[in-house]
Amino acid sequence: MTNAFADQLALYGPDRRQSPPPTLAEARTYCRQLAETHYENFTVASWLLPKALRPHFQAIYAYCRWADDLADEVGDASRSLELLDWWERQLHGCTHGEATHPVFVALAETISQFEIPTAPFADLLTAFRLDQSVTRYETWDDLLGYCRNSANPVGRLVLYLGRCHRPETVALSDRICTGLQLANFWQDVAGDYRRGRIYLPQADCQRVEYSEDDFAAGRFTPGFRALLAERTVDAEALLILGRPLAGLVPRSLRLDISLFIEGGLAILRRIRAVGFDVWQQRPEISKREKLRLAMRCWVRSHRGDR
């Protein structure tokens, strides 16, 4: 567990000393600081949001950040499961006026104002619980099933903030979120393996004769290259299929949605640019490229090119 998260857990976790809950203003400040110091893309993305929506995005991000840290930073699976159960109790408590944690003081206002059900928040916890026991996925469908809980709820929460949560927008949002999740998996094959996880489906690896020993050695083989190239195409297709969503949401969200789609596609282009050898270097988008993407999306929006 990192020192920073250990300090946060001591201050605000289940064993904290009882103290009066923060005010809404204090809670929102906490969520804003958490978002700005942990998520490098959030500052750029928040420039594109109406000021009134920013604290609600920050509250949702803070909820996800805490849940992710409870799953990954504790270092003990059984303790993580206990803490994730505690986090879910806090979630349900905040909908009944019982919020004490700064994240839930802020989130309670967001849930109430935008009439958000607890299901998307709880679905994320399902994925984080799964992470405590499942580190390999046998088939492509198994992996997509994981993404339905680990990624898609985030997009659905954004749709609630835009007051545009409808069947057609949900379907497009799910494609974008799954595509982004897959792009991040393919970008982080080496890092995920160091953390004990493999997201390339086992059946695929067997098909191209890429073994656990190959993962351990970080071998870049023709089979690995072919497999990552194939799955990069799949992630790209999902992101492209989700593009029409930008034309179905309020103008206030169009830039952000376009930016995340184009950011995911840029990651996939970087993977191709390194010849799919993600063992030698992690394909990353530079800050200059991120700003270039933001400007490109802004220009397209103002030209009406969606």
PDB file of C-alpha atoms in Angstrom:
ATOM      1  CA  MET A   1       0.000   0.000   0.000  1.00  0.00           C
ATOM      2  CA  THR A   2       1.392   3.411  -0.912  1.00  0.00           C
ATOM      3  CA  ASN A   3       1.964   5.854   1.921  1.00  0.00           C
ATOM      4  CA  ALA A   4      -0.436   8.344   0.349  1.00  0.00           C
ATOM      5  CA  PHE A   5      -3.318   5.880   0.205  1.00  0.00           C
ATOM      6  CA  ALA A   6      -2.500   4.494   3.665  1.00  0.00           C
ATOM      7  CA  ASP A   7      -2.852   8.022   5.002  1.00  0.00           C
ATOM      8  CA  GLN A   8      -6.190   8.459   3.232  1.00  0.00           C
ATOM      9  CA  LEU A   9      -7.452   5.150   4.592  1.00  0.00           C
ATOM     10  CA  ALA A  10      -6.441   6.133   8.114  1.00  0.00           C
ATOM     11  CA  LEU A  11      -8.218   9.473   7.797  1.00  0.00           C
ATOM     12  CA  TYR A  12     -11.401   8.337   6.070  1.00  0.00           C
ATOM     13  CA  GLY A  13     -11.519   4.517   6.217  1.00  0.00           C
ATOM     14  CA  PRO A  14     -13.730   2.286   8.373  1.00  0.00           C
ATOM     15  CA  ASP A  15     -11.381   2.587  11.393  1.00  0.00           C
ATOM     16  CA  ARG A  16     -11.260   6.371  11.390  1.00  0.00           C
ATOM     17  CA  ARG A  17     -12.155   8.346  14.489  1.00  0.00           C
ATOM     18  CA  GLN A  18     -15.707   9.634  14.510  1.00  0.00           C
ATOM     19  CA  SER A  19     -15.925  13.251  13.428  1.00  0.00           C
ATOM     20  CA  PRO A  20     -18.566  15.528  11.913  1.00  0.00           C
ATOM     21  CA  PRO A  21     -19.010  14.942   8.159  1.00  0.00           C
ATOM     22  CA  PRO A  22     -17.552  17.611   5.880  1.00  0.00           C
ATOM     23  CA  THR A  23     -19.740  20.258   4.341  1.00  0.00           C
ATOM     24  CA  LEU A  24     -20.685  19.886   0.685  1.00  0.00           C
ATOM     25  CA  ALA A  25     -18.141  22.578  -0.231  1.00  0.00           C
ATOM     26  CA  GLU A  26     -15.389  20.780   1.701  1.00  0.00           C
ATOM     27  CA  ALA A  27     -16.326  17.444   0.147  1.00  0.00           C
ATOM     28  CA  ARG A  28     -16.244  18.893  -3.360  1.00  0.00           C
ATOM     29  CA  THR A  29     -12.842  20.423  -2.713  1.00  0.00           C
ATOM     30  CA  TYR A  30     -11.583  17.014  -1.599  1.00  0.00           C
ATOM     31  CA  CYS A  31     -12.895  15.331  -4.767  1.00  0.00           C
ATOM     32  CA  ARG A  32     -11.479  18.042  -7.001  1.00  0.00           C
ATOM     33  CA  GLN A  33      -8.024  17.736  -5.458  1.00  0.00           C
ATOM     34  CA  LEU A  34      -8.157  13.943  -5.723  1.00  0.00           C
ATOM     35  CA  ALA A  35      -9.102  14.115  -9.400  1.00  0.00           C
ATOM     36  CA  GLU A  36      -6.513  16.724 -10.317  1.00  0.00           C
ATOM     37  CA  THR A  37      -3.647  14.974  -8.550  1.00  0.00           C
ATOM     38  CA  HIS A  38      -4.389  11.411  -9.693  1.00  0.00           C
ATOM     39  CA  TYR A  39      -5.791  11.590 -13.191  1.00  0.00           C
ATOM     40  CA  GLU A  40      -3.504  13.306 -15.672  1.00  0.00           C
ATOM     41  CA  ASN A  41      -6.228  13.609 -18.341  1.00  0.00           C
ATOM     42  CA  PHE A  42      -8.816  15.095 -16.023  1.00  0.00           C
ATOM     43  CA  THR A  43      -7.488  18.647 -16.099  1.00  0.00           C
ATOM     44  CA  VAL A  44      -7.536  18.754 -19.904  1.00  0.00           C
ATOM     45  CA  ALA A  45     -10.971  17.133 -20.029  1.00  0.00           C
ATOM     46  CA  SER A  46     -12.390  19.457 -17.371  1.00  0.00           C
ATOM     47  CA  TRP A  47     -11.484  22.503 -19.477  1.00  0.00           C
ATOM     48  CA  LEU A  48     -14.081  21.289 -21.954  1.00  0.00           C
ATOM     49  CA  LEU A  49     -16.865  20.894 -19.402  1.00  0.00           C
ATOM     50  CA  PRO A  50     -19.364  23.511 -18.247  1.00  0.00           C
ATOM     51  CA  LYS A  51     -18.326  24.758 -14.828  1.00  0.00           C
ATOM     52  CA  ALA A  52     -21.566  23.489 -13.269  1.00  0.00           C
ATOM     53  CA  LEU A  53     -20.815  19.875 -14.279  1.00  0.00           C
ATOM     54  CA  ARG A  54     -17.214  19.723 -13.067  1.00  0.00           C
ATOM     55  CA  PRO A  55     -17.875  18.957  -9.383  1.00  0.00           C
ATOM     56  CA  HIS A  56     -20.189  16.097 -10.372  1.00  0.00           C
ATOM     57  CA  PHE A  57     -17.587  14.547 -12.677  1.00  0.00           C
ATOM     58  CA  GLN A  58     -15.032  14.968  -9.913  1.00  0.00           C
ATOM     59  CA  ALA A  59     -17.288  13.243  -7.368  1.00  0.00           C
ATOM     60  CA  ILE A  60     -17.772  10.259  -9.687  1.00  0.00           C
ATOM     61  CA  TYR A  61     -14.057  10.119 -10.417  1.00  0.00           C
ATOM     62  CA  ALA A  62     -13.253  10.216  -6.679  1.00  0.00           C
ATOM     63  CA  TYR A  63     -15.649   7.312  -6.069  1.00  0.00           C
ATOM     64  CA  CYS A  64     -13.930   5.270  -8.799  1.00  0.00           C
ATOM     65  CA  ARG A  65     -10.445   6.247  -7.604  1.00  0.00           C
ATOM     66  CA  TRP A  66     -11.136   5.129  -4.043  1.00  0.00           C
ATOM     67  CA  ALA A  67     -12.733   1.864  -5.186  1.00  0.00           C
ATOM     68  CA  ASP A  68      -9.780   1.157  -7.471  1.00  0.00           C
ATOM     69  CA  ASP A  69      -7.299   1.823  -4.676  1.00  0.00           C
ATOM     70  CA  LEU A  70      -9.237  -0.366  -2.242  1.00  0.00           C
ATOM     71  CA  ALA A  71      -8.929  -3.161  -4.800  1.00  0.00           C
ATOM     72  CA  ASP A  72      -5.319  -2.661  -5.901  1.00  0.00           C
ATOM     73  CA  GLU A  73      -3.400  -0.792  -3.207  1.00  0.00           C
ATOM     74  CA  VAL A  74      -4.163  -2.802  -0.069  1.00  0.00           C
ATOM     75  CA  GLY A  75      -1.996  -5.798  -0.954  1.00  0.00           C
ATOM     76  CA  ASP A  76      -4.248  -8.396   0.675  1.00  0.00           C
ATOM     77  CA  ALA A  77      -7.175  -9.844  -1.271  1.00  0.00           C
ATOM     78  CA  SER A  78      -9.321 -10.712   1.738  1.00  0.00           C
ATOM     79  CA  ARG A  79      -8.813  -7.250   3.247  1.00  0.00           C
ATOM     80  CA  SER A  80      -9.613  -5.634  -0.102  1.00  0.00           C
ATOM     81  CA  LEU A  81     -12.887  -7.574  -0.260  1.00  0.00           C
ATOM     82  CA  GLU A  82     -13.780  -6.375   3.240  1.00  0.00           C
ATOM     83  CA  LEU A  83     -13.027  -2.791   2.289  1.00  0.00           C
ATOM     84  CA  LEU A  84     -15.000  -3.034  -0.956  1.00  0.00           C
ATOM     85  CA  ASP A  85     -17.985  -4.292   1.064  1.00  0.00           C
ATOM     86  CA  TRP A  86     -17.546  -1.301   3.389  1.00  0.00           C
ATOM     87  CA  TRP A  87     -17.383   1.013   0.361  1.00  0.00           C
ATOM     88  CA  GLU A  88     -20.648  -0.426  -0.984  1.00  0.00           C
ATOM     89  CA  ARG A  89     -22.321   0.096   2.395  1.00  0.00           C
ATOM     90  CA  GLN A  90     -21.192   3.713   2.228  1.00  0.00           C
ATOM     91  CA  LEU A  91     -22.709   3.959  -1.258  1.00  0.00           C
ATOM     92  CA  HIS A  92     -26.103   2.737  -0.118  1.00  0.00           C
ATOM     93  CA  GLY A  93     -25.911   4.849   3.024  1.00  0.00           C
ATOM     94  CA  CYS A  94     -25.331   8.042   1.087  1.00  0.00           C
ATOM     95  CA  THR A  95     -28.658   7.595  -0.725  1.00  0.00           C
ATOM     96  CA  HIS A  96     -30.403   7.612   2.667  1.00  0.00           C
ATOM     97  CA  GLY A  97     -28.769  10.743   4.033  1.00  0.00           C
ATOM     98  CA  GLU A  98     -26.087   8.881   5.970  1.00  0.00           C
ATOM     99  CA  ALA A  99     -22.951  10.107   4.158  1.00  0.00           C
ATOM    100  CA  THR A 100     -19.885  10.880   6.280  1.00  0.00           C
ATOM    101  CA  HIS A 101     -16.991  10.178   3.897  1.00  0.00           C
ATOM    102  CA  PRO A 102     -16.156  13.269   1.789  1.00  0.00           C
ATOM    103  CA  VAL A 103     -16.584  11.322  -1.456  1.00  0.00           C
ATOM    104  CA  PHE A 104     -20.105  10.291  -0.500  1.00  0.00           C
ATOM    105  CA  VAL A 105     -21.087  13.710   0.831  1.00  0.00           C
ATOM    106  CA  ALA A 106     -20.286  15.042  -2.653  1.00  0.00           C
ATOM    107  CA  LEU A 107     -21.699  12.017  -4.458  1.00  0.00           C
ATOM    108  CA  ALA A 108     -25.014  12.138  -2.582  1.00  0.00           C
ATOM    109  CA  GLU A 109     -25.698  15.555  -4.087  1.00  0.00           C
ATOM    110  CA  THR A 110     -24.790  14.295  -7.574  1.00  0.00           C
ATOM    111  CA  ILE A 111     -26.960  11.175  -7.268  1.00  0.00           C
ATOM    112  CA  SER A 112     -29.913  13.239  -6.065  1.00  0.00           C
ATOM    113  CA  GLN A 113     -29.613  16.033  -8.622  1.00  0.00           C
ATOM    114  CA  PHE A 114     -29.236  13.730 -11.635  1.00  0.00           C
ATOM    115  CA  GLU A 115     -31.436  10.875 -10.369  1.00  0.00           C
ATOM    116  CA  ILE A 116     -28.682   8.284 -10.769  1.00  0.00           C
ATOM    117  CA  PRO A 117     -29.445   4.735  -9.582  1.00  0.00           C
ATOM    118  CA  THR A 118     -26.863   2.905  -7.497  1.00  0.00           C
ATOM    119  CA  ALA A 119     -26.520   0.053 -10.032  1.00  0.00           C
ATOM    120  CA  PRO A 120     -23.669   1.544 -12.147  1.00  0.00           C
ATOM    121  CA  PHE A 121     -21.666   2.323  -9.001  1.00  0.00           C
ATOM    122  CA  ALA A 122     -22.258  -1.180  -7.630  1.00  0.00           C
ATOM    123  CA  ASP A 123     -21.372  -2.801 -10.973  1.00  0.00           C
ATOM    124  CA  LEU A 124     -17.902  -1.248 -10.761  1.00  0.00           C
ATOM    125  CA  LEU A 125     -17.426  -2.887  -7.367  1.00  0.00           C
ATOM    126  CA  THR A 126     -18.364  -6.244  -8.910  1.00  0.00           C
ATOM    127  CA  ALA A 127     -15.392  -5.882 -11.262  1.00  0.00           C
ATOM    128  CA  PHE A 128     -13.048  -4.824  -8.473  1.00  0.00           C
ATOM    129  CA  ARG A 129     -14.095  -7.838  -6.407  1.00  0.00           C
ATOM    130  CA  LEU A 130     -13.443 -10.088  -9.384  1.00  0.00           C
ATOM    131  CA  ASP A 131      -9.922  -8.664  -9.597  1.00  0.00           C
ATOM    132  CA  GLN A 132      -9.157 -10.199  -6.203  1.00  0.00           C
ATOM    133  CA  SER A 133      -9.516 -13.746  -7.505  1.00  0.00           C
ATOM    134  CA  VAL A 134      -9.444 -13.736 -11.318  1.00  0.00           C
ATOM    135  CA  THR A 135      -6.208 -12.822 -13.100  1.00  0.00           C
ATOM    136  CA  ARG A 136      -6.741 -14.667 -16.401  1.00  0.00           C
ATOM    137  CA  TYR A 137      -9.655 -14.741 -18.883  1.00  0.00           C
ATOM    138  CA  GLU A 138     -10.199 -17.899 -20.889  1.00  0.00           C
ATOM    139  CA  THR A 139     -12.123 -16.512 -23.862  1.00  0.00           C
ATOM    140  CA  TRP A 140     -12.806 -13.232 -25.638  1.00  0.00           C
ATOM    141  CA  ASP A 141     -16.398 -13.315 -24.379  1.00  0.00           C
ATOM    142  CA  ASP A 142     -15.136 -13.737 -20.807  1.00  0.00           C
ATOM    143  CA  LEU A 143     -13.012 -10.613 -21.187  1.00  0.00           C
ATOM    144  CA  LEU A 144     -15.890  -8.612 -22.667  1.00  0.00           C
ATOM    145  CA  GLY A 145     -18.007  -9.748 -19.720  1.00  0.00           C
ATOM    146  CA  TYR A 146     -15.428  -8.263 -17.369  1.00  0.00           C
ATOM    147  CA  CYS A 147     -15.461  -4.989 -19.312  1.00  0.00           C
ATOM    148  CA  ARG A 148     -19.233  -4.765 -18.889  1.00  0.00           C
ATOM    149  CA  ASN A 149     -18.662  -4.141 -15.190  1.00  0.00           C
ATOM    150  CA  SER A 150     -15.177  -2.612 -15.149  1.00  0.00           C
ATOM    151  CA  ALA A 151     -15.633  -0.012 -17.911  1.00  0.00           C
ATOM    152  CA  ASN A 152     -19.169   0.393 -19.203  1.00  0.00           C
ATOM    153  CA  PRO A 153     -20.723   1.737 -15.965  1.00  0.00           C
ATOM    154  CA  VAL A 154     -18.482   4.803 -16.150  1.00  0.00           C
ATOM    155  CA  GLY A 155     -19.929   5.807 -19.506  1.00  0.00           C
ATOM    156  CA  ARG A 156     -23.447   5.227 -18.252  1.00  0.00           C
ATOM    157  CA  LEU A 157     -22.783   7.537 -15.305  1.00  0.00           C
ATOM    158  CA  VAL A 158     -21.649  10.237 -17.730  1.00  0.00           C
ATOM    159  CA  LEU A 159     -24.895   9.813 -19.657  1.00  0.00           C
ATOM    160  CA  TYR A 160     -26.850  10.431 -16.472  1.00  0.00           C
ATOM    161  CA  LEU A 161     -24.913  13.657 -15.939  1.00  0.00           C
ATOM    162  CA  GLY A 162     -25.888  14.683 -19.451  1.00  0.00           C
ATOM    163  CA  ARG A 163     -29.509  13.669 -18.821  1.00  0.00           C
ATOM    164  CA  CYS A 164     -29.285  11.536 -21.960  1.00  0.00           C
ATOM    165  CA  HIS A 165     -29.326   7.976 -20.596  1.00  0.00           C
ATOM    166  CA  ARG A 166     -31.362   6.170 -23.251  1.00  0.00           C
ATOM    167  CA  PRO A 167     -31.080   2.700 -24.831  1.00  0.00           C
ATOM    168  CA  GLU A 168     -29.453   4.028 -28.001  1.00  0.00           C
ATOM    169  CA  THR A 169     -26.922   6.187 -26.135  1.00  0.00           C
ATOM    170  CA  VAL A 170     -26.138   3.393 -23.666  1.00  0.00           C
ATOM    171  CA  ALA A 171     -25.341   0.973 -26.512  1.00  0.00           C
ATOM    172  CA  LEU A 172     -22.921   3.450 -28.113  1.00  0.00           C
ATOM    173  CA  SER A 173     -21.370   4.404 -24.787  1.00  0.00           C
ATOM    174  CA  ASP A 174     -20.740   0.749 -23.941  1.00  0.00           C
ATOM    175  CA  ARG A 175     -18.829   0.305 -27.199  1.00  0.00           C
ATOM    176  CA  ILE A 176     -16.651   3.318 -26.455  1.00  0.00           C
ATOM    177  CA  CYS A 177     -15.931   2.283 -22.880  1.00  0.00           C
ATOM    178  CA  THR A 178     -15.127  -1.310 -23.771  1.00  0.00           C
ATOM    179  CA  GLY A 179     -12.921  -0.104 -26.635  1.00  0.00           C
ATOM    180  CA  LEU A 180     -11.055   2.233 -24.288  1.00  0.00           C
ATOM    181  CA  GLN A 181     -10.609  -0.511 -21.700  1.00  0.00           C
ATOM    182  CA  LEU A 182      -9.191  -2.859 -24.334  1.00  0.00           C
ATOM    183  CA  ALA A 183      -6.858  -0.162 -25.667  1.00  0.00           C
ATOM    184  CA  ASN A 184      -5.525   0.322 -22.140  1.00  0.00           C
ATOM    185  CA  PHE A 185      -5.095  -3.438 -21.700  1.00  0.00           C
ATOM    186  CA  TRP A 186      -3.074  -3.736 -24.930  1.00  0.00           C
ATOM    187  CA  GLN A 187      -1.028  -0.693 -23.969  1.00  0.00           C
ATOM    188  CA  ASP A 188      -0.222  -2.184 -20.555  1.00  0.00           C
ATOM    189  CA  VAL A 189       0.437  -5.861 -21.325  1.00  0.00           C
ATOM    190  CA  ALA A 190       3.866  -5.706 -19.656  1.00  0.00           C
ATOM    191  CA  GLY A 191       2.760  -3.714 -16.617  1.00  0.00           C
ATOM    192  CA  ASP A 192      -0.310  -5.848 -16.057  1.00  0.00           C
ATOM    193  CA  TYR A 193       1.800  -9.009 -16.175  1.00  0.00           C
ATOM    194  CA  ARG A 194       4.119  -7.565 -13.515  1.00  0.00           C
ATOM    195  CA  ARG A 195       1.001  -7.039 -11.410  1.00  0.00           C
ATOM    196  CA  GLY A 196       0.057 -10.678 -11.958  1.00  0.00           C
ATOM    197  CA  ARG A 197      -2.643 -10.172 -14.595  1.00  0.00           C
ATOM    198  CA  ILE A 198      -3.062 -11.222 -18.217  1.00  0.00           C
ATOM    199  CA  TYR A 199      -5.943  -9.777 -20.205  1.00  0.00           C
ATOM    200  CA  LEU A 200      -5.152 -11.339 -23.573  1.00  0.00           C
ATOM    201  CA  PRO A 201      -7.544 -14.318 -23.585  1.00  0.00           C
ATOM    202  CA  GLN A 202      -5.926 -17.645 -22.786  1.00  0.00           C
ATOM    203  CA  ALA A 203      -7.603 -19.331 -25.767  1.00  0.00           C
ATOM    204  CA  ASP A 204      -6.065 -16.714 -28.069  1.00  0.00           C
ATOM    205  CA  CYS A 205      -2.629 -17.195 -26.539  1.00  0.00           C
ATOM    206  CA  GLN A 206      -2.882 -20.952 -27.011  1.00  0.00           C
ATOM    207  CA  ARG A 207      -3.959 -20.452 -30.613  1.00  0.00           C
ATOM    208  CA  VAL A 208      -0.766 -18.499 -31.420  1.00  0.00           C
ATOM    209  CA  GLU A 209       1.367 -20.715 -29.141  1.00  0.00           C
ATOM    210  CA  TYR A 210       2.246 -17.953 -26.697  1.00  0.00           C
ATOM    211  CA  SER A 211       2.797 -19.477 -23.256  1.00  0.00           C
ATOM    212  CA  GLU A 212       2.966 -18.256 -19.670  1.00  0.00           C
ATOM    213  CA  ASP A 213       6.745 -18.659 -19.915  1.00  0.00           C
ATOM    214  CA  ASP A 214       6.717 -16.274 -22.878  1.00  0.00           C
ATOM    215  CA  PHE A 215       4.861 -13.698 -20.782  1.00  0.00           C
ATOM    216  CA  ALA A 216       7.367 -14.137 -17.963  1.00  0.00           C
ATOM    217  CA  ALA A 217      10.264 -13.593 -20.358  1.00  0.00           C
ATOM    218  CA  GLY A 218       8.566 -10.746 -22.221  1.00  0.00           C
ATOM    219  CA  ARG A 219       9.180 -12.460 -25.538  1.00  0.00           C
ATOM    220  CA  PHE A 220       8.090 -10.686 -28.682  1.00  0.00           C
ATOM    221  CA  THR A 221       7.197 -13.488 -31.076  1.00  0.00           C
ATOM    222  CA  PRO A 222       5.424 -13.506 -34.459  1.00  0.00           C
ATOM    223  CA  GLY A 223       2.445 -15.116 -32.734  1.00  0.00           C
ATOM    224  CA  PHE A 224       2.258 -12.382 -30.089  1.00  0.00           C
ATOM    225  CA  ARG A 225       2.516  -9.697 -32.765  1.00  0.00           C
ATOM    226  CA  ALA A 226      -0.293 -11.255 -34.810  1.00  0.00           C
ATOM    227  CA  LEU A 227      -2.522 -11.620 -31.759  1.00  0.00           C
ATOM    228  CA  LEU A 228      -2.036  -8.051 -30.535  1.00  0.00           C
ATOM    229  CA  ALA A 229      -2.578  -6.736 -34.065  1.00  0.00           C
ATOM    230  CA  GLU A 230      -5.863  -8.660 -34.259  1.00  0.00           C
ATOM    231  CA  ARG A 231      -7.123  -7.436 -30.909  1.00  0.00           C
ATOM    232  CA  THR A 232      -6.048  -3.871 -31.669  1.00  0.00           C
ATOM    233  CA  VAL A 233      -8.364  -3.959 -34.679  1.00  0.00           C
ATOM    234  CA  ASP A 234     -11.201  -5.155 -32.422  1.00  0.00           C
ATOM    235  CA  ALA A 235     -10.682  -2.286 -29.960  1.00  0.00           C
ATOM    236  CA  GLU A 236     -10.471   0.212 -32.800  1.00  0.00           C
ATOM    237  CA  ALA A 237     -13.713  -1.063 -34.330  1.00  0.00           C
ATOM    238  CA  LEU A 238     -15.577  -0.587 -31.045  1.00  0.00           C
ATOM    239  CA  LEU A 239     -14.349   2.998 -30.669  1.00  0.00           C
ATOM    240  CA  ILE A 240     -15.302   3.859 -34.247  1.00  0.00           C
ATOM    241  CA  LEU A 241     -18.735   2.255 -33.857  1.00  0.00           C
ATOM    242  CA  GLY A 242     -19.291   4.429 -30.784  1.00  0.00           C
ATOM    243  CA  ARG A 243     -18.517   7.712 -32.563  1.00  0.00           C
ATOM    244  CA  PRO A 244     -22.175   8.587 -33.320  1.00  0.00           C
ATOM    245  CA  LEU A 245     -22.705   9.088 -29.580  1.00  0.00           C
ATOM    246  CA  ALA A 246     -21.139  12.553 -29.849  1.00  0.00           C
ATOM    247  CA  GLY A 247     -24.091  13.639 -31.984  1.00  0.00           C
ATOM    248  CA  LEU A 248     -26.705  12.320 -29.542  1.00  0.00           C
ATOM    249  CA  VAL A 249     -25.590  13.994 -26.313  1.00  0.00           C
ATOM    250  CA  PRO A 250     -25.873  17.617 -25.180  1.00  0.00           C
ATOM    251  CA  ARG A 251     -23.304  19.983 -26.627  1.00  0.00           C
ATOM    252  CA  SER A 252     -21.708  20.261 -23.177  1.00  0.00           C
ATOM    253  CA  LEU A 253     -20.507  16.635 -23.406  1.00  0.00           C
ATOM    254  CA  ARG A 254     -19.613  16.341 -27.079  1.00  0.00           C
ATOM    255  CA  LEU A 255     -16.035  17.535 -26.797  1.00  0.00           C
ATOM    256  CA  ASP A 256     -15.214  15.210 -23.922  1.00  0.00           C
ATOM    257  CA  ILE A 257     -16.734  12.185 -25.615  1.00  0.00           C
ATOM    258  CA  SER A 258     -14.904  12.955 -28.849  1.00  0.00           C
ATOM    259  CA  LEU A 259     -11.659  13.469 -26.951  1.00  0.00           C
ATOM    260  CA  PHE A 260     -11.864  10.118 -25.179  1.00  0.00           C
ATOM    261  CA  ILE A 261     -12.670   8.307 -28.434  1.00  0.00           C
ATOM    262  CA  GLU A 262      -9.799   9.975 -30.264  1.00  0.00           C
ATOM    263  CA  GLY A 263      -7.490   9.408 -27.310  1.00  0.00           C
ATOM    264  CA  GLY A 264      -8.246   5.684 -27.400  1.00  0.00           C
ATOM    265  CA  LEU A 265      -7.629   5.575 -31.144  1.00  0.00           C
ATOM    266  CA  ALA A 266      -4.356   7.447 -30.643  1.00  0.00           C
ATOM    267  CA  ILE A 267      -3.199   4.804 -28.136  1.00  0.00           C
ATOM    268  CA  LEU A 268      -3.928   2.094 -30.687  1.00  0.00           C
ATOM    269  CA  ARG A 269      -1.980   4.018 -33.341  1.00  0.00           C
ATOM    270  CA  ARG A 270       0.975   4.203 -30.953  1.00  0.00           C
ATOM    271  CA  ILE A 271       0.782   0.437 -30.411  1.00  0.00           C
ATOM    272  CA  ARG A 272       0.974  -0.025 -34.171  1.00  0.00           C
ATOM    273  CA  ALA A 273       3.803   2.517 -34.395  1.00  0.00           C
ATOM    274  CA  VAL A 274       6.008   0.391 -32.102  1.00  0.00           C
ATOM    275  CA  GLY A 275       5.255  -2.658 -34.216  1.00  0.00           C
ATOM    276  CA  PHE A 276       3.103  -4.159 -31.414  1.00  0.00           C
ATOM    277  CA  ASP A 277       6.222  -4.734 -29.298  1.00  0.00           C
ATOM    278  CA  VAL A 278       4.718  -3.446 -26.066  1.00  0.00           C
ATOM    279  CA  TRP A 279       7.341  -5.371 -24.077  1.00  0.00           C
ATOM    280  CA  GLN A 280      10.148  -2.974 -25.002  1.00  0.00           C
ATOM    281  CA  GLN A 281       8.259   0.226 -24.285  1.00  0.00           C
ATOM    282  CA  ARG A 282       4.827   1.299 -23.144  1.00  0.00           C
ATOM    283  CA  PRO A 283       3.140   3.104 -26.056  1.00  0.00           C
ATOM    284  CA  GLU A 284       2.107   6.494 -24.729  1.00  0.00           C
ATOM    285  CA  ILE A 285       0.552   9.683 -26.065  1.00  0.00           C
ATOM    286  CA  SER A 286       2.660  12.759 -25.387  1.00  0.00           C
ATOM    287  CA  LYS A 287       1.206  15.833 -23.680  1.00  0.00           C
ATOM    288  CA  ARG A 288       1.627  17.698 -26.958  1.00  0.00           C
ATOM    289  CA  GLU A 289      -0.414  15.046 -28.780  1.00  0.00           C
ATOM    290  CA  LYS A 290      -3.134  15.190 -26.105  1.00  0.00           C
ATOM    291  CA  LEU A 291      -3.419  18.944 -26.563  1.00  0.00           C
ATOM    292  CA  ARG A 292      -3.432  18.485 -30.345  1.00  0.00           C
ATOM    293  CA  LEU A 293      -6.282  15.983 -30.033  1.00  0.00           C
ATOM    294  CA  ALA A 294      -8.209  18.379 -27.801  1.00  0.00           C
ATOM    295  CA  MET A 295      -7.831  21.196 -30.319  1.00  0.00           C
ATOM    296  CA  ARG A 296      -8.811  18.912 -33.206  1.00  0.00           C
ATOM    297  CA  CYS A 297     -11.972  17.806 -31.394  1.00  0.00           C
ATOM    298  CA  TRP A 298     -12.787  21.410 -30.514  1.00  0.00           C
ATOM    299  CA  VAL A 299     -12.439  22.514 -34.148  1.00  0.00           C
ATOM    300  CA  ARG A 300     -14.563  19.617 -35.410  1.00  0.00           C
ATOM    301  CA  SER A 301     -17.297  20.451 -32.919  1.00  0.00           C
ATOM    302  CA  HIS A 302     -17.410  24.079 -33.929  1.00  0.00           C
ATOM    303  CA  ARG A 303     -17.502  23.154 -37.602  1.00  0.00           C
ATOM    304  CA  GLY A 304     -20.378  20.805 -36.954  1.00  0.00           C
ATOM    305  CA  ASP A 305     -18.236  17.832 -38.123  1.00  0.00           C
ATOM    306  CA  ARG A 306     -19.262  14.956 -35.878  1.00  0.00           C
TER     307      ARG A 306
END
